Coordinates of C-alpha atoms in Angstrom, one line a residue:
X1103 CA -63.5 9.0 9.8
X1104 CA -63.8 11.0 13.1
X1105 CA -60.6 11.8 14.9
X1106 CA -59.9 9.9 18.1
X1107 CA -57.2 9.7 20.2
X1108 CA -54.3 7.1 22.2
X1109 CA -53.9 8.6 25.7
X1110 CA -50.9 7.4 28.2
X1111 CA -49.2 8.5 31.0
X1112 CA -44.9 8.2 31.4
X1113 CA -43.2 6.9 35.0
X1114 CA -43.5 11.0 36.2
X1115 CA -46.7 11.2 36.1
X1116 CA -46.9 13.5 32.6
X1117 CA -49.9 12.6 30.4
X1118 CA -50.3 12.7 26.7
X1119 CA -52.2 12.0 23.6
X1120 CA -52.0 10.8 20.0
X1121 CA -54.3 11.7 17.6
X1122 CA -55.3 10.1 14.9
X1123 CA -54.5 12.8 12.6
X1124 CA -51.2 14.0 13.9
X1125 CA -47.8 11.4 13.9
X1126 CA -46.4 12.8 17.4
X1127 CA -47.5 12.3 21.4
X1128 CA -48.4 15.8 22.4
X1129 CA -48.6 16.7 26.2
X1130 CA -51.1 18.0 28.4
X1131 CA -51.5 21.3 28.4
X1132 CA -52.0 21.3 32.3
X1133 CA -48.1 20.8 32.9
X1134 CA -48.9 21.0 37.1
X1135 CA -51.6 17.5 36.4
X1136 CA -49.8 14.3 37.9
X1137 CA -51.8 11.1 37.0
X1138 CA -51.2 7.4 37.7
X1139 CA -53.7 5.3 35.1
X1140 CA -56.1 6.9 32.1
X1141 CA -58.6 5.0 30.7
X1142 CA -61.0 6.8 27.5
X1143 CA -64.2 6.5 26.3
X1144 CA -66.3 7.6 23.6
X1145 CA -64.9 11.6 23.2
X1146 CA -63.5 11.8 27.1
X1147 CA -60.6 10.2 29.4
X1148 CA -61.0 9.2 32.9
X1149 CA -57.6 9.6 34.7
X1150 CA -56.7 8.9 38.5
X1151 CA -54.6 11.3 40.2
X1152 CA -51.3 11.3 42.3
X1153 CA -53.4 13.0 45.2
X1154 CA -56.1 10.6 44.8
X1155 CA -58.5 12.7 42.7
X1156 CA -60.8 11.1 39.8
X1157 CA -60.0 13.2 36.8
X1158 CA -61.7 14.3 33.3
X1159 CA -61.0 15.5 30.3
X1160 CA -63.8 16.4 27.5
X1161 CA -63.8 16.5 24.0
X1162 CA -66.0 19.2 22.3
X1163 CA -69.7 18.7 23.3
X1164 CA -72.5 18.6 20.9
X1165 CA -75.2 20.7 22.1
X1166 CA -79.1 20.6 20.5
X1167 CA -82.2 23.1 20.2
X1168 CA -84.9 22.0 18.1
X1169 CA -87.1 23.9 16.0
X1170 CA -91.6 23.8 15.7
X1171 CA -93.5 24.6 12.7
X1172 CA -96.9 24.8 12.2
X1173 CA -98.8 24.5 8.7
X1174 CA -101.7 26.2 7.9
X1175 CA -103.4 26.6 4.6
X1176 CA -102.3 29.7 2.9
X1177 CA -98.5 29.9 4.1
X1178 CA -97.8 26.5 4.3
X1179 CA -95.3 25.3 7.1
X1180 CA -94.1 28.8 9.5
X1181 CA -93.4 29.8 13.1
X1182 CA -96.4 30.5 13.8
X1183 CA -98.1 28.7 16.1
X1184 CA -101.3 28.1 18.0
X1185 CA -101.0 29.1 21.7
X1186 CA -101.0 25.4 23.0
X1187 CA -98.3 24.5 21.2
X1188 CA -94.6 24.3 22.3
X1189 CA -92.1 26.9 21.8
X1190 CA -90.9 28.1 18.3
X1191 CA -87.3 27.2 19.4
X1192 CA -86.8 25.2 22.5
X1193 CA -84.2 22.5 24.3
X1194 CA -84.2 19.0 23.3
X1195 CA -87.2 18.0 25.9
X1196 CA -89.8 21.0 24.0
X1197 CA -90.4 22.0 27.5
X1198 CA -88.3 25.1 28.1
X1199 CA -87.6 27.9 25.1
X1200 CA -84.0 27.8 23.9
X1201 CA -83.2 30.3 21.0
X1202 CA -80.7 29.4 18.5
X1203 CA -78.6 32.0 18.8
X1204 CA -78.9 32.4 23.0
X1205 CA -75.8 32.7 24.9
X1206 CA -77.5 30.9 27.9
X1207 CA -76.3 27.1 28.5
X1208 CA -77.7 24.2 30.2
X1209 CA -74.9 23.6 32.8
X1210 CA -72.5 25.9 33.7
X1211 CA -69.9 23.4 32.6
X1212 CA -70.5 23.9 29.2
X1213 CA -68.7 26.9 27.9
X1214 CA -68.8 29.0 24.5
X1215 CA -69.8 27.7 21.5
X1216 CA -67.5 26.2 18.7
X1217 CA -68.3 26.6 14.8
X1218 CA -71.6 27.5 13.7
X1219 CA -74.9 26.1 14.1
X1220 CA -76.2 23.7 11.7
X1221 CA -79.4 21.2 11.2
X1222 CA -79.1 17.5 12.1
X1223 CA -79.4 15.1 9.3
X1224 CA -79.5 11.7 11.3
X1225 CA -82.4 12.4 12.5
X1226 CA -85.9 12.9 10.3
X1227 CA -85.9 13.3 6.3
X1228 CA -84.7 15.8 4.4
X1229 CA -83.5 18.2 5.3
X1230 CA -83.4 16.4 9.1
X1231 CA -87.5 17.6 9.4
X1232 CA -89.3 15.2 12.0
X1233 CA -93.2 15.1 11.0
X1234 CA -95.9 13.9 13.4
X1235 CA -99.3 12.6 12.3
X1236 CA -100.7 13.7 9.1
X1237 CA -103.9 15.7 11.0
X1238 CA -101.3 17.3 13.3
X1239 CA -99.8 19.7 10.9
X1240 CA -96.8 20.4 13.0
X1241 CA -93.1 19.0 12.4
X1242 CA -89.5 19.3 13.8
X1243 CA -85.8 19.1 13.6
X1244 CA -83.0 19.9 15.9
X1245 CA -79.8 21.9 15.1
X1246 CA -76.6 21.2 16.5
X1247 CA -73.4 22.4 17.7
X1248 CA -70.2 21.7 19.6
X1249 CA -69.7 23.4 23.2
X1250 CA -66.4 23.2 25.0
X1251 CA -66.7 21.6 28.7
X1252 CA -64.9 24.0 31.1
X1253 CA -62.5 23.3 33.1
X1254 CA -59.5 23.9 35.0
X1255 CA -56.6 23.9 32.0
X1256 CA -58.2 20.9 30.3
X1257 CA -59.0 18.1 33.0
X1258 CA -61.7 19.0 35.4
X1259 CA -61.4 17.2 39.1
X1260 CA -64.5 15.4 40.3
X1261 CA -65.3 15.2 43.9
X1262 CA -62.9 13.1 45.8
X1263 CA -64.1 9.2 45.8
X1264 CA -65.0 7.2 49.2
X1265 CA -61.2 5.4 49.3
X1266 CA -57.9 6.0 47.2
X1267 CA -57.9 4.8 43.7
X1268 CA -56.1 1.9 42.3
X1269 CA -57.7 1.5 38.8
X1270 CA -60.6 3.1 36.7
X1271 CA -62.3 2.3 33.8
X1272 CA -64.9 3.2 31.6
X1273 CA -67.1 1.3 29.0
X1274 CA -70.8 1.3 28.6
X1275 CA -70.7 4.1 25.9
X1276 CA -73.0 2.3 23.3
X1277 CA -76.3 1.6 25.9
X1278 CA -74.9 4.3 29.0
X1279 CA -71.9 5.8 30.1
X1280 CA -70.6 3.1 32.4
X1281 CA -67.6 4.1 35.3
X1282 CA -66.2 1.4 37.5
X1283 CA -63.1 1.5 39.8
X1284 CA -61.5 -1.3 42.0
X1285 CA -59.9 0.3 44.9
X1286 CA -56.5 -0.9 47.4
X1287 CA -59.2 -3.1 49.5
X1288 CA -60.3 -4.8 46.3
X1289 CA -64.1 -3.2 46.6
X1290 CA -65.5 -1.8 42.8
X1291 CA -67.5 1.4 42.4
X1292 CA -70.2 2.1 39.8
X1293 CA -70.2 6.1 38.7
X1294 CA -73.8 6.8 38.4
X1295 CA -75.9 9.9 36.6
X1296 CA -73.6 10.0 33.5
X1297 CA -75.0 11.5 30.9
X1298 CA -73.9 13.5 27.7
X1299 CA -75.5 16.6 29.2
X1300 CA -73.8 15.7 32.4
X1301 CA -70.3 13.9 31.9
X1302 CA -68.7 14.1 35.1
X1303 CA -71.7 12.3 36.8
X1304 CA -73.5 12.2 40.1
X1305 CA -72.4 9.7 42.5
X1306 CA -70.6 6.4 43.5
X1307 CA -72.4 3.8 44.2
X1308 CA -70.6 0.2 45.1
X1309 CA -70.8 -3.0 43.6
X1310 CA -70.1 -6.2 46.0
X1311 CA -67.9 -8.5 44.7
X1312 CA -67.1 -11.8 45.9
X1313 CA -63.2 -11.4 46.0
X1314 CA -60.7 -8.9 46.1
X1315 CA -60.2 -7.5 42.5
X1316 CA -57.2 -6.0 41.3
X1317 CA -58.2 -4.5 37.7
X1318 CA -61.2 -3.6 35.8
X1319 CA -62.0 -3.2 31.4
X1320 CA -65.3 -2.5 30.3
X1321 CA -66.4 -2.4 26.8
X1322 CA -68.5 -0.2 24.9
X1323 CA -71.5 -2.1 25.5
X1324 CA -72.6 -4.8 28.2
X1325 CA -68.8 -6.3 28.8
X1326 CA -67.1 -6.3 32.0
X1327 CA -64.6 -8.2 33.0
X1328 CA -62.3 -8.0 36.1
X1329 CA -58.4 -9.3 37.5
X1330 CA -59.1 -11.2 40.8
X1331 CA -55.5 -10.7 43.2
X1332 CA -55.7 -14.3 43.0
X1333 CA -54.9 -14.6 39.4
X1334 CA -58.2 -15.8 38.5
X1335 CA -60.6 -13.6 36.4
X1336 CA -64.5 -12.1 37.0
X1337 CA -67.3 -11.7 34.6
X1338 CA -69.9 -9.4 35.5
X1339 CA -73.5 -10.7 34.0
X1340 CA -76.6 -9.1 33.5
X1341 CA -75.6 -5.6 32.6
X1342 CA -78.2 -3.8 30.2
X1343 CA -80.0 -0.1 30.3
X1344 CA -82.3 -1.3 32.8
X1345 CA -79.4 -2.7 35.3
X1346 CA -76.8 -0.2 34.2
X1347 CA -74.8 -2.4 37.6
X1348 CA -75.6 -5.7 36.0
X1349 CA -77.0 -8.8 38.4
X1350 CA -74.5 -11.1 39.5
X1351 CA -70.1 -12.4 39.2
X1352 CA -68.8 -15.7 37.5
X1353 CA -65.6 -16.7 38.4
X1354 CA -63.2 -17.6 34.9
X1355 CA -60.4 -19.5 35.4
X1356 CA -57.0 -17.8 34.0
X1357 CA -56.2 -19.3 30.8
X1358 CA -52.6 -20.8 31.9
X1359 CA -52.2 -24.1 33.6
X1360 CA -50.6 -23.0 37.1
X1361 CA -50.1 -19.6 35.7
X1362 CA -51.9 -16.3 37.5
X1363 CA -53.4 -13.6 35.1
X1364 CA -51.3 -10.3 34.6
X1365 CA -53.9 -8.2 32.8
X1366 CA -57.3 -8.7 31.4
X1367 CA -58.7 -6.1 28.2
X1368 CA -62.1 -5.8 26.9
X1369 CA -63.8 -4.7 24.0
X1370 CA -67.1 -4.8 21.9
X1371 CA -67.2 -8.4 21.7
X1372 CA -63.8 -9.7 22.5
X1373 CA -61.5 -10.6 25.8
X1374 CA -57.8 -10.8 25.7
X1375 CA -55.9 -11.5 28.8
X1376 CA -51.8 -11.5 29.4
X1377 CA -50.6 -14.1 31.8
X1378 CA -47.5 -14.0 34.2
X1379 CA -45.6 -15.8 31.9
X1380 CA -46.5 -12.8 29.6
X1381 CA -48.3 -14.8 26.8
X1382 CA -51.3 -13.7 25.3
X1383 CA -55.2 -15.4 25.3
X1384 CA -57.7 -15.1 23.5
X1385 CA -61.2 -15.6 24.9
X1386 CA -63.6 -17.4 22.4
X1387 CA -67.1 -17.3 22.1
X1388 CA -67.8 -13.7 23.8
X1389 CA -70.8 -11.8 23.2
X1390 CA -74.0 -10.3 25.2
X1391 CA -75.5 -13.6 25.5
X1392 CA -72.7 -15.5 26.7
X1393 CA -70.4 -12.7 28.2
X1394 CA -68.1 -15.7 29.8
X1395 CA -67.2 -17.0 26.6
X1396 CA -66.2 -21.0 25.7
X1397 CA -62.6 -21.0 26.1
X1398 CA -59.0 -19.9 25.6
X1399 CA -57.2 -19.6 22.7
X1400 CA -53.2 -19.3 22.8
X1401 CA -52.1 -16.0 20.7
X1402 CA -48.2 -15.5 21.4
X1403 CA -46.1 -14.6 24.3
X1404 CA -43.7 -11.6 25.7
X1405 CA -46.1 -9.2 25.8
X1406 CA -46.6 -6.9 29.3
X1407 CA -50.0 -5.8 28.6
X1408 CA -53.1 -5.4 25.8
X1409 CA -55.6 -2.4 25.2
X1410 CA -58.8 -2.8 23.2
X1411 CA -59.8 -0.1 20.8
X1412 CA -62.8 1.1 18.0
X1413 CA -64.0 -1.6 16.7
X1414 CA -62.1 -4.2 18.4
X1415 CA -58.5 -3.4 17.2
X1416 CA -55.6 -4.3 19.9
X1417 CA -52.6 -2.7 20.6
X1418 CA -50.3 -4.9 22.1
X1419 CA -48.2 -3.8 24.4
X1420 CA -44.2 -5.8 23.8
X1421 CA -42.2 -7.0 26.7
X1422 CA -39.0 -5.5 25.9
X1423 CA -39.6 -2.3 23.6
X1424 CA -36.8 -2.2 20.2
X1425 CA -34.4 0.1 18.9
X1426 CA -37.1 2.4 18.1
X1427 CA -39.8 2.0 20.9
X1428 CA -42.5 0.0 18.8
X1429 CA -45.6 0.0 20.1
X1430 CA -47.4 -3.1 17.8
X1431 CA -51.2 -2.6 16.7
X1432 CA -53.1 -5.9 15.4
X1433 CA -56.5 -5.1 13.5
X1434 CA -59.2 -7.0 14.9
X1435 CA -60.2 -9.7 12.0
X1436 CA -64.0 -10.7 12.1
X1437 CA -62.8 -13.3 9.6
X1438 CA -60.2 -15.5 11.6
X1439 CA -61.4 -18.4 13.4
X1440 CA -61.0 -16.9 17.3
X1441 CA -64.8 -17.8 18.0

């Protein structure tokens, strides 16, 4: 099981992390960063600073060249090749030569390399070869290794966004990196160019919305749901690879009769919301076809707030902590009858 972490900030601003493998909250090593929300993805965490800044922080980056053979009768399959071919070792698009063992990189944001090389076996047969057609004589397969993102300390600042932040979060891991963020005026922004190769982005580009919002969760995939200042809720529709800033809003009710919406988490396929009477919904019936849902189911009460994990576990957040600070974690159940 890969490791993966629980990030949080304290009231001062201090940020830490909790790994899956370790049984403590360890601190930033930046001790001078000040942030006011996180939110993480798939191996990085978004934060928002206390002088306004966007904020990121990287885990380890895996990094690909690909090696070309060519087979010819009396040596079988070798390096070398005919002069129309591609280059013996090149980058991921066959286009540019990339030794194996080059000290060059990419993007000056990723640093030195971390462990040693070695040959992907997701991809091809064994061992991780890639064949093209049988009168082609020619086959692939890419080795990998992790590079370290470079930073200052271990969170890099991104350009400064239009307005001051509010809220961030990110989602969209599983079809694109996805980066939306509400701001004081209500208005959302879409963080565009994300890629593995380029984490930090491009650009903002903003989303209209009907209404003011006052939070944002995206999941993994094509979920995104916001917190409307009115108390009701927003479903964003139509998001997919092709329309990475989906189509159109539907206005959801809050689940509590005469009760405004505190807090709204997303996740692969499910919705839970925390009213202002701190109870906790659960929104049936949510997937990519119908990301609205069907309706509300009634989970408990005194809880402040919800976060949605891997695979749709939920830590739940209590309203008055006990003797030892519990923080309560409830493993999603594909079996119990929420849809």
């Amino acid at each position: 099981m890969p490791i993966t972490l629980l990030w949080a900030v304290d009231v001062y601003g201090r940020v830490y992390s909790l790994s899956t493998a370790g049984q403590r909250w360890e601190r930033a090593d930046d001790r001078l960063l000040e942030l006011k929300r996180v939110t993480a993805g798939k191996g990085r965490c978004w934060g928002i600073g206390c002088d306004h800044h966007v904020y990121l922080n990287m885990m380890p980056i895996i990094y690909g060249v690909c090696a070309f053979q060519r087979w010819n009768p009396v040596d079988g399959f070798t390096d070398t090749l005919l002069p129309t071919d591609r280059w013996p070792w090149s980058d991921v698009t066959g286009m540019n030569p990339q030794p194996l063992h080059s000290s060059s990189s990419p993007l000056p944001q990723l640093g030195g390399g971390k462990g040693d090389w070695y040959v992907d076996q997701s991809c091809g047969g064994e061992p991780g070869w890639e064949y093209a057609k049988w009168n082609s004589c020619v086959r692939r397969r890419r080795w990998i290794r992790y590079r370290r993102y470079i930073a200052q300390g271990t969170w890099a600042k991104s350009r400064k966004p239009p307005l001051p932040l509010c809220d961030i979060s990110c989602g969209g891991w599983e079809m694109r990196p996805l980066w939306k963020i509400p701001l004081p005026l209500g208005r959302v922004w879409f963080r565009e160019g994300i890629h593995p190769r380029v984490p930090e982005g491009s650009g903002w580009e903003e989303v209209e919305v009907p209404k003011e919002v006052a939070q944002l969760s995206a999941g993994p995939g094509d979920l995104l749901w916001g917190l409307l200042w009115d108390g009701n809720l927003l479903v964003r529709t139509g998001l997919s690879l092709d329309s990475p800033t989906g189509t159109s809003w539907i206005e959801v009710e809050s689940p509590g009769k005469e009760v405004e919406a505190l807090h709204v988490a997303v996740g692969a396929s499910v919705v839970w919301v925390v009213t202002k009477d701190y109870k906790v919904w659960f929104r049936r019936g949510v997937n990519s076809h119908n990301p609205c849902g069907s309706g509300w189911i009634s989970v408990g009460g005194e809880m402040m707030m919800v976060d949605v994990g891997l695979n749709d576990q939920v830590k739940i957040f209590p309203l008055c902590y006990g003797k030892n600070n519990t923080l309560l974690i409830l493993p999603h159940n594909k079996e119990r009858s929420f849809r």
